[in-house]
Short mmCIF file of C-alpha atoms (C1' of nucleotides) in Angstrom, two decimals:
data_model
loop_
_atom_site.label_atom_id
_atom_site.label_comp_id
_atom_site.label_asym_id
_atom_site.label_seq_id
_atom_site.Cartn_x
_atom_site.Cartn_y
_atom_site.Cartn_z
CA MET R 1 42.74 5.14 -13.79
CA PHE R 2 41.11 6.15 -10.97
CA SER R 3 39.50 3.47 -7.99
CA ILE R 4 36.38 4.57 -6.34
CA GLY R 5 37.82 5.71 -3.51
CA ASP R 6 40.19 7.59 -5.98
CA LEU R 7 37.12 9.21 -7.00
CA SER R 8 35.35 9.66 -3.49
CA ARG R 9 38.06 11.87 -2.54
CA ARG R 10 38.92 13.74 -5.25
CA THR R 11 35.11 15.06 -5.33
CA GLY R 12 34.06 14.13 -1.98
CA VAL R 13 31.27 12.56 -2.62
CA LYS R 14 31.39 9.36 -0.73
CA VAL R 15 32.11 5.35 -1.77
CA PRO R 16 28.66 3.93 -1.55
CA THR R 17 27.16 7.79 -2.69
CA ILE R 18 28.77 6.60 -6.28
CA ARG R 19 27.64 3.45 -5.94
CA TYR R 20 23.98 4.76 -5.62
CA TYR R 21 24.49 7.07 -8.60
CA GLU R 22 25.46 4.65 -10.33
CA GLN R 23 22.44 2.15 -9.22
CA MET R 24 20.00 5.01 -9.89
CA GLY R 25 21.98 5.91 -13.65
CA LEU R 26 23.26 9.40 -12.70
CA ILE R 27 26.55 7.89 -13.75
CA SER R 28 27.10 4.86 -16.39
CA ALA R 29 28.58 1.61 -14.93
CA PRO R 30 32.85 2.44 -15.41
CA GLU R 31 35.10 -0.42 -16.87
CA ARG R 32 36.07 -2.98 -14.18
CA SER R 33 39.34 -4.11 -13.40
CA GLU R 34 40.59 -7.70 -13.50
CA GLY R 35 39.15 -8.52 -10.02
CA ASN R 36 35.83 -6.88 -10.94
CA GLN R 37 36.97 -3.38 -9.31
CA ARG R 38 35.51 0.03 -10.47
CA ARG R 39 38.15 1.85 -12.67
CA TYR R 40 36.69 5.40 -13.82
CA GLU R 41 37.97 8.45 -16.19
CA LYS R 42 39.17 11.75 -15.78
CA ARG R 43 35.35 12.20 -17.30
CA ASP R 44 33.67 10.18 -14.59
CA LEU R 45 35.88 12.78 -12.44
CA GLU R 46 34.60 15.77 -14.03
CA ARG R 47 30.66 14.47 -14.18
CA LEU R 48 30.44 13.27 -10.80
CA ALA R 49 32.13 16.55 -10.12
CA PHE R 50 29.08 18.04 -12.01
CA ILE R 51 26.83 15.95 -9.45
CA ARG R 52 27.96 16.84 -6.49
CA HIS R 53 27.51 20.69 -7.12
CA GLY R 54 24.35 20.67 -8.43
CA ARG R 55 23.20 18.78 -5.04
CA ASP R 56 25.76 21.00 -3.63
CA LEU R 57 23.39 24.00 -5.03
CA GLY R 58 20.60 21.97 -3.58
CA LEU R 59 18.98 20.43 -6.67
CA SER R 60 17.32 17.37 -6.78
CA ILE R 61 18.91 13.99 -9.13
CA GLU R 62 16.00 14.89 -11.16
CA ALA R 63 16.68 18.41 -12.15
CA ILE R 64 20.49 17.07 -12.42
CA ARG R 65 19.55 14.43 -13.86
CA ASP R 66 18.04 16.60 -16.91
CA LEU R 67 20.56 19.00 -16.91
CA LEU R 68 23.10 15.96 -17.96
CA GLU R 69 21.20 15.01 -20.08
CA LEU R 70 21.28 18.46 -22.10
CA SER R 71 24.83 19.32 -21.26
CA GLY R 72 25.88 15.53 -23.71
CA HIS R 73 23.59 17.32 -26.50
CA PRO R 74 25.51 20.92 -26.83
CA GLU R 75 23.98 21.46 -30.14
CA LYS R 76 20.10 21.73 -29.00
CA PRO R 77 18.92 24.77 -28.36
CA CYS R 78 19.60 25.91 -24.63
CA GLY R 79 15.91 26.96 -23.84
CA ASP R 80 15.28 23.24 -21.60
CA ALA R 81 18.28 24.69 -19.29
CA ASP R 82 16.80 28.04 -19.04
CA ARG R 83 13.44 26.42 -18.21
CA ILE R 84 14.70 23.80 -15.60
CA ALA R 85 16.77 26.86 -14.15
CA SER R 86 13.94 29.50 -14.04
CA GLU R 87 11.50 26.74 -11.92
CA HIS R 88 14.26 26.35 -9.94
CA LEU R 89 15.33 29.83 -9.67
CA ALA R 90 12.10 30.58 -8.22
CA ASP R 91 11.93 27.67 -5.75
CA VAL R 92 15.29 29.33 -4.24
CA ARG R 93 13.87 32.63 -3.90
CA ASP R 94 11.03 30.77 -1.96
CA LYS R 95 14.20 28.86 0.39
CA ILE R 96 15.96 32.44 0.51
CA THR R 97 12.75 34.31 1.76
CA LYS R 98 11.44 31.67 4.02
CA LEU R 99 14.73 31.73 5.63
CA ARG R 100 15.28 35.12 6.11
CA LYS R 101 12.25 35.20 7.94
CA LEU R 102 13.27 32.08 10.02
CA GLU R 103 16.91 34.49 10.30
CA HIS R 104 14.92 37.28 11.90
CA GLU R 105 13.04 35.11 14.58
CA LEU R 106 15.78 33.43 15.50
CA GLU R 107 18.26 36.04 15.98
CA ARG R 108 15.42 37.08 17.91
CA ILE R 109 15.34 34.23 20.14
CA VAL R 110 18.96 33.93 20.43
CA ALA R 111 19.10 37.30 21.96
CA CYS R 112 18.62 36.15 24.79
CA ASP R 113 21.32 36.22 28.14
CA GLY R 114 21.07 32.70 28.50
CA ASN R 115 21.41 34.39 32.62
CA HIS R 116 17.49 33.53 33.21
CA THR R 117 15.64 29.67 33.40
CA VAL R 118 13.80 27.73 30.27
CA GLY R 119 10.37 29.34 32.31
CA ASP R 120 10.80 33.17 31.02
CA CYS R 121 12.83 31.35 28.08
CA TYR R 122 12.55 33.23 24.40
CA VAL R 123 13.27 30.01 22.64
CA ILE R 124 10.57 28.64 24.18
CA ARG R 125 7.91 31.01 24.21
CA ALA R 126 8.29 32.01 20.68
CA LEU R 127 7.51 28.73 19.66
CA ALA R 128 5.03 27.46 22.16
CA ASP R 129 3.24 31.16 20.97
CA HIS R 130 2.02 31.43 17.96
CA GLY R 131 1.16 34.90 18.58
CA LEU R 132 5.04 35.57 18.85
CA CYS R 133 6.09 35.17 15.78
CA GLU R 134 5.70 37.51 12.85
CA GLY R 135 4.94 35.64 9.87
CA GLU R 136 2.42 33.52 9.27
CA HIS R 137 3.87 30.32 9.21
CA MET E 1 -11.94 17.01 22.71
CA PHE E 2 -10.42 16.99 19.18
CA SER E 3 -10.70 14.62 17.24
CA ILE E 4 -7.22 13.74 14.77
CA GLY E 5 -8.53 16.00 12.08
CA ASP E 6 -9.60 18.83 14.58
CA LEU E 7 -6.16 18.71 15.66
CA SER E 8 -4.97 18.61 12.26
CA ARG E 9 -7.11 21.73 11.15
CA ARG E 10 -5.79 24.26 13.79
CA THR E 11 -1.91 22.95 13.62
CA GLY E 12 -2.18 22.65 9.90
CA VAL E 13 -0.28 19.64 10.23
CA LYS E 14 -1.54 16.17 7.90
CA VAL E 15 -3.47 13.58 10.02
CA PRO E 16 -0.12 10.36 9.17
CA THR E 17 1.77 13.19 10.50
CA ILE E 18 0.29 13.26 13.89
CA ARG E 19 -0.32 9.65 14.34
CA TYR E 20 3.96 9.19 13.15
CA TYR E 21 4.94 11.80 15.69
CA GLU E 22 2.63 9.72 18.18
CA GLN E 23 4.90 6.90 17.19
CA MET E 24 8.46 8.91 17.37
CA GLY E 25 7.48 9.47 21.28
CA LEU E 26 6.70 13.15 20.38
CA ILE E 27 3.41 13.47 21.62
CA SER E 28 2.24 11.40 23.47
CA ALA E 29 -0.42 8.41 22.90
CA PRO E 30 -3.67 10.33 23.43
CA GLU E 31 -7.09 8.98 25.18
CA ARG E 32 -9.46 7.32 22.93
CA SER E 33 -13.11 7.42 21.95
CA GLU E 34 -15.77 4.19 22.99
CA GLY E 35 -14.54 4.14 19.09
CA ASN E 36 -10.96 3.66 19.50
CA GLN E 37 -11.05 6.81 18.17
CA ARG E 38 -8.11 9.52 19.23
CA ARG E 39 -9.52 12.61 21.57
CA TYR E 40 -7.01 15.25 22.09
CA GLU E 41 -6.86 18.09 24.58
CA LYS E 42 -6.08 21.63 24.80
CA ARG E 43 -2.46 20.39 26.17
CA ASP E 44 -1.71 18.09 23.10
CA LEU E 45 -2.85 20.69 20.18
CA GLU E 46 -0.41 23.40 21.92
CA ARG E 47 2.71 20.61 22.22
CA LEU E 48 1.55 19.63 18.84
CA ALA E 49 1.69 23.88 17.46
CA PHE E 50 5.06 23.84 19.49
CA ILE E 51 6.79 20.98 17.40
CA ARG E 52 4.90 22.49 14.06
CA HIS E 53 6.93 25.74 14.79
CA GLY E 54 10.06 24.13 14.91
CA ARG E 55 9.52 22.31 12.29
CA ASP E 56 8.68 25.11 9.81
CA LEU E 57 12.02 26.66 11.05
CA GLY E 58 14.07 23.83 10.04
CA LEU E 59 14.41 22.72 13.65
CA SER E 60 15.05 18.41 13.20
CA ILE E 61 13.02 16.63 15.38
CA GLU E 62 15.52 16.17 17.57
CA ALA E 63 16.38 19.46 18.11
CA ILE E 64 12.55 19.61 19.35
CA ARG E 65 12.81 16.99 21.34
CA ASP E 66 15.41 18.52 23.55
CA LEU E 67 13.22 21.47 23.90
CA LEU E 68 9.92 20.33 24.38
CA GLU E 69 12.13 18.93 27.66
CA LEU E 70 12.93 21.85 28.63
CA SER E 71 10.00 23.62 28.13
CA GLY E 72 8.66 20.43 30.94
CA HIS E 73 11.86 21.96 33.25
CA PRO E 74 10.69 25.93 32.92
CA GLU E 75 13.36 25.93 36.27
CA LYS E 76 16.30 24.82 34.72
CA PRO E 77 19.02 27.70 33.26
CA CYS E 78 18.30 28.06 29.39
CA GLY E 79 22.16 28.00 28.02
CA ASP E 80 20.65 25.10 26.13
CA ALA E 81 17.65 26.14 24.80
CA ASP E 82 20.16 29.10 23.51
CA ARG E 83 22.92 26.78 22.59
CA ILE E 84 19.57 25.54 20.05
CA ALA E 85 18.98 28.32 18.30
CA SER E 86 22.37 29.26 17.69
CA GLU E 87 23.15 27.03 16.50
CA HIS E 88 20.85 26.70 14.42
CA LEU E 89 21.05 30.23 13.61
CA ALA E 90 24.62 29.70 11.72
CA ASP E 91 22.82 27.10 9.64
CA VAL E 92 20.22 29.21 8.13
CA ARG E 93 22.48 31.27 7.47
CA ASP E 94 25.28 29.27 5.89
CA LYS E 95 22.24 27.87 3.99
CA ILE E 96 21.01 31.26 2.40
CA THR E 97 24.70 32.41 1.27
CA LYS E 98 24.81 28.93 -0.38
CA LEU E 99 21.58 29.37 -1.65
CA ARG E 100 22.31 33.03 -2.47
CA LYS E 101 25.00 32.09 -4.92
CA LEU E 102 23.42 29.37 -6.54
CA GLU E 103 20.41 32.17 -6.71
CA HIS E 104 23.09 34.63 -8.57
CA GLU E 105 23.80 31.59 -11.03
CA LEU E 106 20.63 30.89 -11.69
CA GLU E 107 19.65 34.13 -12.74
CA ARG E 108 22.12 34.50 -15.16
CA ILE E 109 21.42 30.91 -16.56
CA VAL E 110 17.99 32.32 -17.17
CA ALA E 111 18.88 35.42 -18.46
CA CYS E 112 20.45 33.84 -22.05
CA ASP E 113 17.93 34.40 -24.77
CA GLY E 114 17.17 31.27 -25.41
CA ASN E 115 18.90 32.16 -28.92
CA HIS E 116 21.74 30.25 -28.51
CA THR E 117 22.80 26.00 -27.93
CA VAL E 118 23.42 24.70 -24.78
CA GLY E 119 27.41 24.44 -25.66
CA ASP E 120 27.51 27.21 -24.00
CA CYS E 121 24.96 27.95 -21.26
CA TYR E 122 25.78 28.76 -18.69
CA VAL E 123 23.83 26.35 -16.04
CA ILE E 124 26.27 24.30 -18.22
CA ARG E 125 29.41 26.03 -17.71
CA ALA E 126 28.75 26.60 -13.94
CA LEU E 127 27.71 23.62 -12.82
CA ALA E 128 30.70 21.61 -14.63
CA ASP E 129 33.18 23.28 -14.14
CA HIS E 130 34.71 24.38 -10.19
CA GLY E 131 36.73 27.11 -11.71
CA LEU E 132 33.60 29.52 -11.96
CA CYS E 133 32.49 28.96 -9.04
CA GLU E 134 32.67 31.95 -6.33
CA GLY E 135 32.49 30.50 -2.93
CA GLU E 136 34.14 26.97 -1.89
CA HIS E 137 31.49 24.26 -2.13
"C1'" DC F 1 57.80 -13.54 -3.65
"C1'" DT F 2 54.64 -13.52 0.41
"C1'" DC F 3 51.63 -11.48 3.48
"C1'" DC F 4 48.35 -8.68 5.54
"C1'" DA F 5 45.97 -4.18 5.79
"C1'" DA F 6 43.69 -1.74 3.22
"C1'" DA F 7 40.34 -1.40 0.04
"C1'" DC F 8 37.20 -3.36 -2.99
"C1'" DC F 9 32.94 -5.96 -3.72
"C1'" DT F 10 27.74 -7.28 -3.44
"C1'" DA F 11 23.54 -7.51 -1.04
"C1'" DT F 12 20.38 -6.33 1.75
"C1'" DA F 13 18.33 -3.52 5.37
"C1'" DG F 14 18.35 0.92 8.23
"C1'" DT F 15 17.17 6.17 7.99
"C1'" DC F 16 14.76 10.08 8.34
"C1'" DT F 17 10.55 12.45 8.25
"C1'" DC F 18 6.74 11.93 5.70
"C1'" DT F 19 2.86 10.30 2.57
"C1'" DA F 20 0.12 6.92 0.45
"C1'" DG F 21 -3.00 3.65 -0.46
"C1'" DA F 22 -6.12 -0.34 0.95
"C1'" DG F 23 -9.67 -2.35 3.20
"C1'" DC F 24 -12.65 -1.58 6.78
"C1'" DA F 25 -15.21 0.74 11.56
"C1'" DA F 26 -17.15 5.01 14.05
"C1'" DT F 27 -19.62 9.40 13.31
"C1'" DA F 28 -21.86 13.51 12.47
"C1'" DT F 29 -25.25 15.34 9.06
"C1'" DA F 30 -29.94 15.20 5.36
"C1'" DT Q 1 -31.65 5.93 9.24
"C1'" DA Q 2 -28.96 5.69 5.41
"C1'" DT Q 3 -25.33 7.91 3.91
"C1'" DA Q 4 -20.91 11.16 3.74
"C1'" DT Q 5 -17.07 11.88 6.21
"C1'" DT Q 6 -13.45 10.50 8.85
"C1'" DG Q 7 -11.11 7.40 11.47
"C1'" DC Q 8 -8.70 3.58 12.46
"C1'" DT Q 9 -4.56 -0.32 11.12
"C1'" DC Q 10 -0.98 -1.95 8.42
"C1'" DT Q 11 1.85 -1.67 4.61
"C1'" DA Q 12 4.17 0.13 1.35
"C1'" DG Q 13 6.70 4.33 -0.71
"C1'" DA Q 14 9.83 8.73 -1.97
"C1'" DG Q 15 14.52 10.93 -1.97
"C1'" DA Q 16 18.54 10.62 -0.96
"C1'" DC Q 17 21.82 8.68 0.93
"C1'" DT Q 18 24.21 5.18 4.74
"C1'" DA Q 19 25.68 0.80 7.23
"C1'" DT Q 20 26.56 -3.84 7.83
"C1'" DA Q 21 27.34 -8.62 6.87
"C1'" DG Q 22 30.66 -11.47 4.82
"C1'" DG Q 23 34.19 -12.54 1.58
"C1'" DT Q 24 37.20 -10.65 -3.00
"C1'" DT Q 25 41.57 -7.74 -4.63
"C1'" DT Q 26 45.04 -4.45 -4.36
"C1'" DG Q 27 49.57 -2.29 -3.14
"C1'" DG Q 28 52.85 -2.02 -0.88
"C1'" DA Q 29 56.41 -3.57 2.67
"C1'" DG Q 30 59.82 -6.88 4.47
#
DNA sequence: CTCCAAACCTATAGTCTCTAGAGCAATATA
DNA sequence: TATATTGCTCTAGAGACTATAGGTTTGGAG
């Protein structure tokens, strides 16, 4: 039996966030102590770790909800899980592509030596002047 | 003189977002027409393009506010602008790393042939089991 | 056993960065 | 001039939390 604080420490999910997830129906309302405090079991811990993990990876609450639902029915074909994953994969690749471009731009921008003034700073010029970008953003 | 719609089309920033930026103090309230409509000048366009550009690069509103402030004082050393950009670069690299990991996980998931069930699907296992992660997230 | 700090409870409101809608006014075009 | 488009303000909503207020329970020290 874990208190909400234990759960928080073990999963890295903040206490108010755990309560928020309960409210959102991502985790079910746990048993309560005599004094009405939440008391969790090991499987709650696992479920919350699953959620935390998914959020860290950038999955939306909705995506996680779907996956949790699927994981609760191990006998179903995993086509749905695949579909969800594929959709997310496209998204992730898109994000990576954009971030790579951004990385390159920032690298050039940061390459200045700090021995000059804002007037000729690349950061400012790069942001102000569309003509300096490599990409199409 | 541009209307808010012109500005929107030229910068790619949506009309309500422009009004939002005005409200947040990122851009100053422009002159108005006889009929109380916003009328912008070239420098407003440039400022908004700067903001848009920064947002595209994933900079926070606060970071952009700082950079705008800096760009208004071209005589200052540009160390701060560099610092803002560098910090952001570190952040971006971190995100890329995490997303790559996720991409690989998702690829493996999607590679499944759909002929099995959720019970042995990698998505579910990968999310549920911390031990399967490559990294430290 | 008693006391007290720490952790917990609920409920509400705020954050951030927009986005959408209602209802009405101004402007541009045919 | 009639009408379509664009603009105005104000309010609310989304998504995923986070903070605060004011009260209750718990766990450990004395």
